[in-house]
Coordinates of C-alpha atoms in Angstrom, one line a residue:
X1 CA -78.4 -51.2 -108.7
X2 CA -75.2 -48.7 -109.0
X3 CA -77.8 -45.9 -107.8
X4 CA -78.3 -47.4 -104.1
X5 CA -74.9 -46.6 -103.6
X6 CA -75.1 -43.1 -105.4
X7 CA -74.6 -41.8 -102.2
X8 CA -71.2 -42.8 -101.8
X9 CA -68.2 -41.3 -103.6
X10 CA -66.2 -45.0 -102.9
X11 CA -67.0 -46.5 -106.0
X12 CA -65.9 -49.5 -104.3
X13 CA -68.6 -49.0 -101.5
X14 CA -71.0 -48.6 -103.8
X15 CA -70.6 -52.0 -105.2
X16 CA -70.1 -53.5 -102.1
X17 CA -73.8 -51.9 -101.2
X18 CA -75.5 -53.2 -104.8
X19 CA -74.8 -56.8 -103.7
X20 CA -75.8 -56.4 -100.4
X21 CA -79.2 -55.2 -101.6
X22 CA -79.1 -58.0 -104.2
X23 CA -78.3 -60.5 -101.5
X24 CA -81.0 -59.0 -99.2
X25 CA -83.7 -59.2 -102.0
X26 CA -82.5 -62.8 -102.9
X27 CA -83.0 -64.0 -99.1
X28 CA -86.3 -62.3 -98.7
X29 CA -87.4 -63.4 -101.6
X30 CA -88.7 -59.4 -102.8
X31 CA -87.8 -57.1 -105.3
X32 CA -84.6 -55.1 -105.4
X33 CA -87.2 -52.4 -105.3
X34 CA -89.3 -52.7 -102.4
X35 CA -86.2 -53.7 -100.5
X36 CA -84.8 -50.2 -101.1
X37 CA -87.8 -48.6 -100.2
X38 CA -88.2 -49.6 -96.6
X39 CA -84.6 -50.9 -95.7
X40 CA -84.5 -50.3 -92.5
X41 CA -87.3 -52.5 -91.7
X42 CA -85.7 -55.4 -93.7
X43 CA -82.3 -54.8 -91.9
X44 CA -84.0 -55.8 -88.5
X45 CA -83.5 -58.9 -87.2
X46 CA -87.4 -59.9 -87.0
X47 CA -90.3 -62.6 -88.3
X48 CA -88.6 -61.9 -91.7
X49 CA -85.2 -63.3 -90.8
X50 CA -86.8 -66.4 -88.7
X51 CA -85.8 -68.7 -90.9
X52 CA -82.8 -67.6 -92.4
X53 CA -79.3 -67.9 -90.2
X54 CA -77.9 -65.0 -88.1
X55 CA -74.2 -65.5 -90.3
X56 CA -76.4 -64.4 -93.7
X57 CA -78.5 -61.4 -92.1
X58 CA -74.7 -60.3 -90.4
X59 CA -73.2 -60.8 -94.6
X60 CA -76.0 -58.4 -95.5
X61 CA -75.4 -55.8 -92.9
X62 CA -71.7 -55.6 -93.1
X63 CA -71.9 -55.1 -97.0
X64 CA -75.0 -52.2 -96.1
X65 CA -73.0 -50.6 -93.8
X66 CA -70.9 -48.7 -96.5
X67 CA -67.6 -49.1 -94.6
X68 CA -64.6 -48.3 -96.3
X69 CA -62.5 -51.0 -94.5
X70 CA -64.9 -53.9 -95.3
X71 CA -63.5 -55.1 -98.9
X72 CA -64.9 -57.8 -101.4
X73 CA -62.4 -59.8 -100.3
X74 CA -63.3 -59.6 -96.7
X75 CA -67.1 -60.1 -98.3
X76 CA -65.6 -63.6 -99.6
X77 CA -64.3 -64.4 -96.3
X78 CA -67.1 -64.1 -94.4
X79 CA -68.4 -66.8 -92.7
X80 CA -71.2 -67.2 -94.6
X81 CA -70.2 -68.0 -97.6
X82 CA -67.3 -70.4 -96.3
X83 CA -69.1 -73.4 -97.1
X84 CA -70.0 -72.8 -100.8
X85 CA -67.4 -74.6 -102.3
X86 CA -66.0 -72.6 -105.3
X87 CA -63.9 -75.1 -106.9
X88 CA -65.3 -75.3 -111.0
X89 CA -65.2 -77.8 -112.8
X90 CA -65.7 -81.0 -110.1
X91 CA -69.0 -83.1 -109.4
X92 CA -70.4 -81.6 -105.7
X93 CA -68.9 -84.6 -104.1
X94 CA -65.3 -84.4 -105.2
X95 CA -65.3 -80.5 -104.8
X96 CA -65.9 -81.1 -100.9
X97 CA -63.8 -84.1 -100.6
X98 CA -60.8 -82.1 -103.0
X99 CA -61.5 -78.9 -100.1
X100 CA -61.8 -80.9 -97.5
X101 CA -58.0 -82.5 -98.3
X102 CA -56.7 -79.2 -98.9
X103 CA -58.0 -77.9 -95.8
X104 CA -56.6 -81.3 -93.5
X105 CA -52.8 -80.0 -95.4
X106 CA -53.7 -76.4 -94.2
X107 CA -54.6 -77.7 -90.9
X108 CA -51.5 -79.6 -90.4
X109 CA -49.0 -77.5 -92.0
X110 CA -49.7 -74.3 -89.3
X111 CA -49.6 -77.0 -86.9
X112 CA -45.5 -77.8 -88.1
X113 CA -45.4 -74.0 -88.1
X114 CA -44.2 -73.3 -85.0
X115 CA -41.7 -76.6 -84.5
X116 CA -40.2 -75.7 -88.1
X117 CA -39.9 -72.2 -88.6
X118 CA -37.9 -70.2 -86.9
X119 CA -39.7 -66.8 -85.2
X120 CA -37.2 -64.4 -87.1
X121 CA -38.2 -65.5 -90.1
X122 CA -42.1 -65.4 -89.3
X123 CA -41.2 -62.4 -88.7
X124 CA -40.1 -61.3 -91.4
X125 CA -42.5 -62.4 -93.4
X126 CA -45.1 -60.7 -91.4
X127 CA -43.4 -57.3 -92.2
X128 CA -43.7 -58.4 -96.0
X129 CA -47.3 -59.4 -95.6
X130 CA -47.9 -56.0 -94.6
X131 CA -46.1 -54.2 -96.6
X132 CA -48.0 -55.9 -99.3
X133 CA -51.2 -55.6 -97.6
X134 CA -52.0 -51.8 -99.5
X135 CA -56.2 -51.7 -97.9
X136 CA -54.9 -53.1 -95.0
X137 CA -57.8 -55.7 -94.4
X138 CA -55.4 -58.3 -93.7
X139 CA -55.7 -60.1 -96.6
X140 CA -53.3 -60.8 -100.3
X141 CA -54.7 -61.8 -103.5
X142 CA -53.1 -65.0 -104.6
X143 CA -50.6 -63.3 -106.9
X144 CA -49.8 -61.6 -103.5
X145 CA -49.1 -64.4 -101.9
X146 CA -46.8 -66.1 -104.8
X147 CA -44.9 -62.7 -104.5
X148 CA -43.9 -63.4 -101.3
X149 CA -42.9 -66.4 -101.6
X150 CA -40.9 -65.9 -104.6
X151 CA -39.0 -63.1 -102.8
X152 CA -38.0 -65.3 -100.2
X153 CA -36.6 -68.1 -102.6
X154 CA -38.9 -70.4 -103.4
X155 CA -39.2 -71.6 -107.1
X156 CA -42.6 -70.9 -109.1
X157 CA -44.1 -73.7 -109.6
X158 CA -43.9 -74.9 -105.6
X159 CA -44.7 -71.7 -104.8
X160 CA -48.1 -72.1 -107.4
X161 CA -48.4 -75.6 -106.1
X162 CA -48.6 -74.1 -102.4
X163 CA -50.9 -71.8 -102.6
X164 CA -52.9 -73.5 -104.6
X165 CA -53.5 -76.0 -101.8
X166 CA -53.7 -73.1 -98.8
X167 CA -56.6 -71.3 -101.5
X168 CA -58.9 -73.8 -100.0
X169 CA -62.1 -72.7 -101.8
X170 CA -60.7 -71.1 -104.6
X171 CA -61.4 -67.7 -103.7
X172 CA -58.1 -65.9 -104.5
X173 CA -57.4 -64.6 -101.2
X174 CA -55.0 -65.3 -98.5
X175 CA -54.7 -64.7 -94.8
X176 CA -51.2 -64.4 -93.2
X177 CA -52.1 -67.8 -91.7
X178 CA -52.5 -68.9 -95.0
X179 CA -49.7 -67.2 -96.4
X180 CA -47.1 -69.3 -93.9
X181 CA -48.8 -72.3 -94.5
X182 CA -47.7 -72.3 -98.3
X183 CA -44.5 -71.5 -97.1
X184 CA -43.9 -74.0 -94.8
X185 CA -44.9 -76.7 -97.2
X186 CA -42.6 -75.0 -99.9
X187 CA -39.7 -74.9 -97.5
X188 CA -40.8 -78.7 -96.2
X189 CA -41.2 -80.2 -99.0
X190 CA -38.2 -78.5 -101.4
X191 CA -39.1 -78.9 -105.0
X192 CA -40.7 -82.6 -104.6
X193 CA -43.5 -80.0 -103.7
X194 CA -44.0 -79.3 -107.7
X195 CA -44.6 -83.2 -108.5
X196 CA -47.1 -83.6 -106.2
X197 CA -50.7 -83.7 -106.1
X198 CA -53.3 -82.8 -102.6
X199 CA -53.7 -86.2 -102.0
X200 CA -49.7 -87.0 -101.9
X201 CA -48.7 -83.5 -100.4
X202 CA -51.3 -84.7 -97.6
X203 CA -49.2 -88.1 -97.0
X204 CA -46.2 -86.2 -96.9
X205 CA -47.2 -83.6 -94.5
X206 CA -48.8 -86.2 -92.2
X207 CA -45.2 -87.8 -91.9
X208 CA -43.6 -84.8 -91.0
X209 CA -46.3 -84.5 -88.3
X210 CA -45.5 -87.4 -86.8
X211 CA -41.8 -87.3 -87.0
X212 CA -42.1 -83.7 -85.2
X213 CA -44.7 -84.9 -82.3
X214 CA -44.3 -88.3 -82.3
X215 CA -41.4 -90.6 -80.7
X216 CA -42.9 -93.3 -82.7
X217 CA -43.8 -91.9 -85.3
X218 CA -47.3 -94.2 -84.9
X219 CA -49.4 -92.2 -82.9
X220 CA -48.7 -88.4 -80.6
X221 CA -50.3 -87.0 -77.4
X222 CA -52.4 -84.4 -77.4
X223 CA -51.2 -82.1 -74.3
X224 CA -47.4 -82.5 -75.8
X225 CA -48.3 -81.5 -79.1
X226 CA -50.1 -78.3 -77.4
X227 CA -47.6 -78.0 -75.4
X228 CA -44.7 -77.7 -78.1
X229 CA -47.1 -75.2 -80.1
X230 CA -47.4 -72.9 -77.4
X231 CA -44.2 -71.0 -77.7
X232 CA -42.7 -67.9 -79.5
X233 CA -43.6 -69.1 -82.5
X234 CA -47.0 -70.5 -81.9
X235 CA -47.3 -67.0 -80.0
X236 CA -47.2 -65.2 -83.1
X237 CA -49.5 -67.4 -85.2
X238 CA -52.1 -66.8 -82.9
X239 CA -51.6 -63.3 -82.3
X240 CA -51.4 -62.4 -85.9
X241 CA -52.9 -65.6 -87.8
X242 CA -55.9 -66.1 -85.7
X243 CA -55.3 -69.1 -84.9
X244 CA -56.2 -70.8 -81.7
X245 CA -54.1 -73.6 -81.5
X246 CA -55.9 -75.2 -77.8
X247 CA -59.0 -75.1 -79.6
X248 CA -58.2 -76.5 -82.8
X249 CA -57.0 -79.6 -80.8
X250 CA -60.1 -79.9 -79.2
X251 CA -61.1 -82.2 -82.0
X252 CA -58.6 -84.6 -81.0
X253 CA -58.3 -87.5 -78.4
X254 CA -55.5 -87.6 -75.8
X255 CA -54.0 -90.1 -78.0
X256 CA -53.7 -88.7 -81.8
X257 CA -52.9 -91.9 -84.1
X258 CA -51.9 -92.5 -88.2
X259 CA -55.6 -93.7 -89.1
X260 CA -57.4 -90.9 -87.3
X261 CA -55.6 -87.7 -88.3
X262 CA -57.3 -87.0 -91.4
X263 CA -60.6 -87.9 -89.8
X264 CA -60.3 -85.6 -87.1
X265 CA -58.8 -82.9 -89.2
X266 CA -62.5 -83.4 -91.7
X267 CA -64.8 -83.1 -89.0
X268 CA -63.7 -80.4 -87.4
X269 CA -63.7 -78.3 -90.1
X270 CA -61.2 -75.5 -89.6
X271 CA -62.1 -74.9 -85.9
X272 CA -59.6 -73.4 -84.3
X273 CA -58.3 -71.6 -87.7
X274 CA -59.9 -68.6 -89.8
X275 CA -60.9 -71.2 -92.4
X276 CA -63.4 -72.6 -90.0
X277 CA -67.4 -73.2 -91.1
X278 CA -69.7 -72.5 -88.9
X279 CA -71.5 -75.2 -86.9
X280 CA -74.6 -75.8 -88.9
X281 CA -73.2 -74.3 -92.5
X282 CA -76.1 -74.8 -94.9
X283 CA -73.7 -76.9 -97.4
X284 CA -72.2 -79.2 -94.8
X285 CA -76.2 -80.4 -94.4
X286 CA -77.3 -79.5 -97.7
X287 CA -75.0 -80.5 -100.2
X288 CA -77.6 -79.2 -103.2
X289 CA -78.6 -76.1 -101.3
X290 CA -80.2 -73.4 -104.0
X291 CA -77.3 -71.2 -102.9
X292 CA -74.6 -73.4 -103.9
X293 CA -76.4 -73.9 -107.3
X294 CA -76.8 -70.2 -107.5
X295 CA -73.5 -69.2 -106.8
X296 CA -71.5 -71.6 -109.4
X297 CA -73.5 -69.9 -112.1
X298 CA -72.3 -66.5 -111.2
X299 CA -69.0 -66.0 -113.5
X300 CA -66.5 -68.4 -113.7
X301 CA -63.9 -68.4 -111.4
X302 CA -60.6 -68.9 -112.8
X303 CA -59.1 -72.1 -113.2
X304 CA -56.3 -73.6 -111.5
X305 CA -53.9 -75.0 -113.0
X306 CA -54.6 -78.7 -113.1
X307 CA -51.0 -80.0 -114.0
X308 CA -49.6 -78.7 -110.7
X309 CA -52.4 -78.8 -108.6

């Protein structure tokens, strides 16, 4: 399949285009062959498509389109493939409940972002995220990340810990919203981070929600946590971390309590955050789907390290 790319002297593109053209044979359901032959045809959104979902046919295009600023980990980002869980070595069932944690402590650390961090030092690590960020898609590898945080003075095993739980599906690439999540959990949590599993992490950052937004420490309003989100801080976060905090409350009632945090946080998976699935993701209605079968027999992703994480 290297030759369908021949064109191309980004070796990189060319890749990129084989596994578009794999992808596009695979969803058709034709040979690699007579895809190539009349791709133009099979990259129009017709009777073919019907019963496939616009976020797949959009997967296919942007790998076809031969752009040198789409990477493979952009390709791993896209929405499409968000909700095939990559986790190895768990039963279907655990891997989405074990995401589906990791994503509520995502969720809920960039919502202690901007009450806990100071701007100067998102900042800062902005600049470093950049400076790091060589292809400028916007977007580390994991070792990237760790770097990061090590330079600003966390210890490596929080720091592994951290972005272990930020990684959410194990694809080994991190956002800058992602990025200052792992970082505010290191710098919440000190080194009681490193003892921890998702599960107690979770606890932990659900108390420091409630100490921050609630006078209680029971339950916390809706409009005055959006409210104490939207400022300089929050400002950057959304500017440069894609987040959008009004609409990631939207999952919440007026009155947010203990018992329905986590609840919330699963159902509305990501909204508001550039981890979100779309609506009607194939493995949020299909937990078997061929694709997710498919994909966890292509390589094996590398483990994480179970004692810390």
């Amino acid at each position: 399949l290297a030759a369908m790319g021949i064109g191309s002297k980004d070796g990189r593109v060319a890749d990129l285009r084989s596994v578009g053209m794999l992808a596009l044979a695979m969803l058709l359901g034709l040979p690699p062959s007579q895809v190539e032959e009349d791709l133009e045809r099979h990259l129009v959104s017709g009777e073919l498509w019907s019963t496939r979902s616009q976020e797949a046919f959009d997967f296919v295009k942007m790998l076809l389109e031969e752009s040198p600023e789409f990477t493979a980990s952009l390709a791993l980002c896209h929405p499409w493939l968000r909700n095939v869980l990559l986790r190895p070595g768990l039963a279907d069932d655990l891997a989405r409940e074990d995401s589906l944690r990791r994503l509520a402590c995502y969720q809920v650390a960039l919502l202690l972002i901007p009450v806990e961090m100071a701007q100067r030092d998102l900042e800062r690590m902005l600049a470093d995220f950049h400076r790091l960020d060589k292809d400028g898609d916007g977007l580390l590898a994991s070792r990237q990340g760790m770097q990061l945080l090590l330079a600003r003075g966390a210890c490596q095993q929080s720091s592994e810990v951290a972005i272990g739980v930020v990684d959410v599906r194990g694809c080994g690439t991190l956002d800058f919203s992602a990025v200052a999540a792992a970082a505010l959990m290191v710098n919440l949590l000190k080194d009681g981070l490193m003892k921890h599993r998702v599960d107690d992490i979770w606890r932990c950052l659900q108390k420091a929600f409630f100490k921050a937004y609630s006078s209680n420490r029971l339950s916390a309003d809706r409009s005055c946590v959006l409210e104490k989100v939207s400022n300089s801080v929050g400002d950057l976060l959304e500017s440069h971390g894609a987040v959008e905090f009004e609409e990631f409350l939207d999952a919440f009632d007026d009155d947010i309590r203990e018992d329905s945090l986590l609840p919330k946080l699963t159902e509305s998976a990501g909204h508001g955050t550039p981890l979100a699935l779309f609506e009607f993701g194939f493995l949020a209605e299909e937990p078997d789907s061929w694709f997710s079968s498919f994909y966890r027999t292509c390589g094996q992703p590398i483990r994480r390290r179970e004692a810390h994480c």
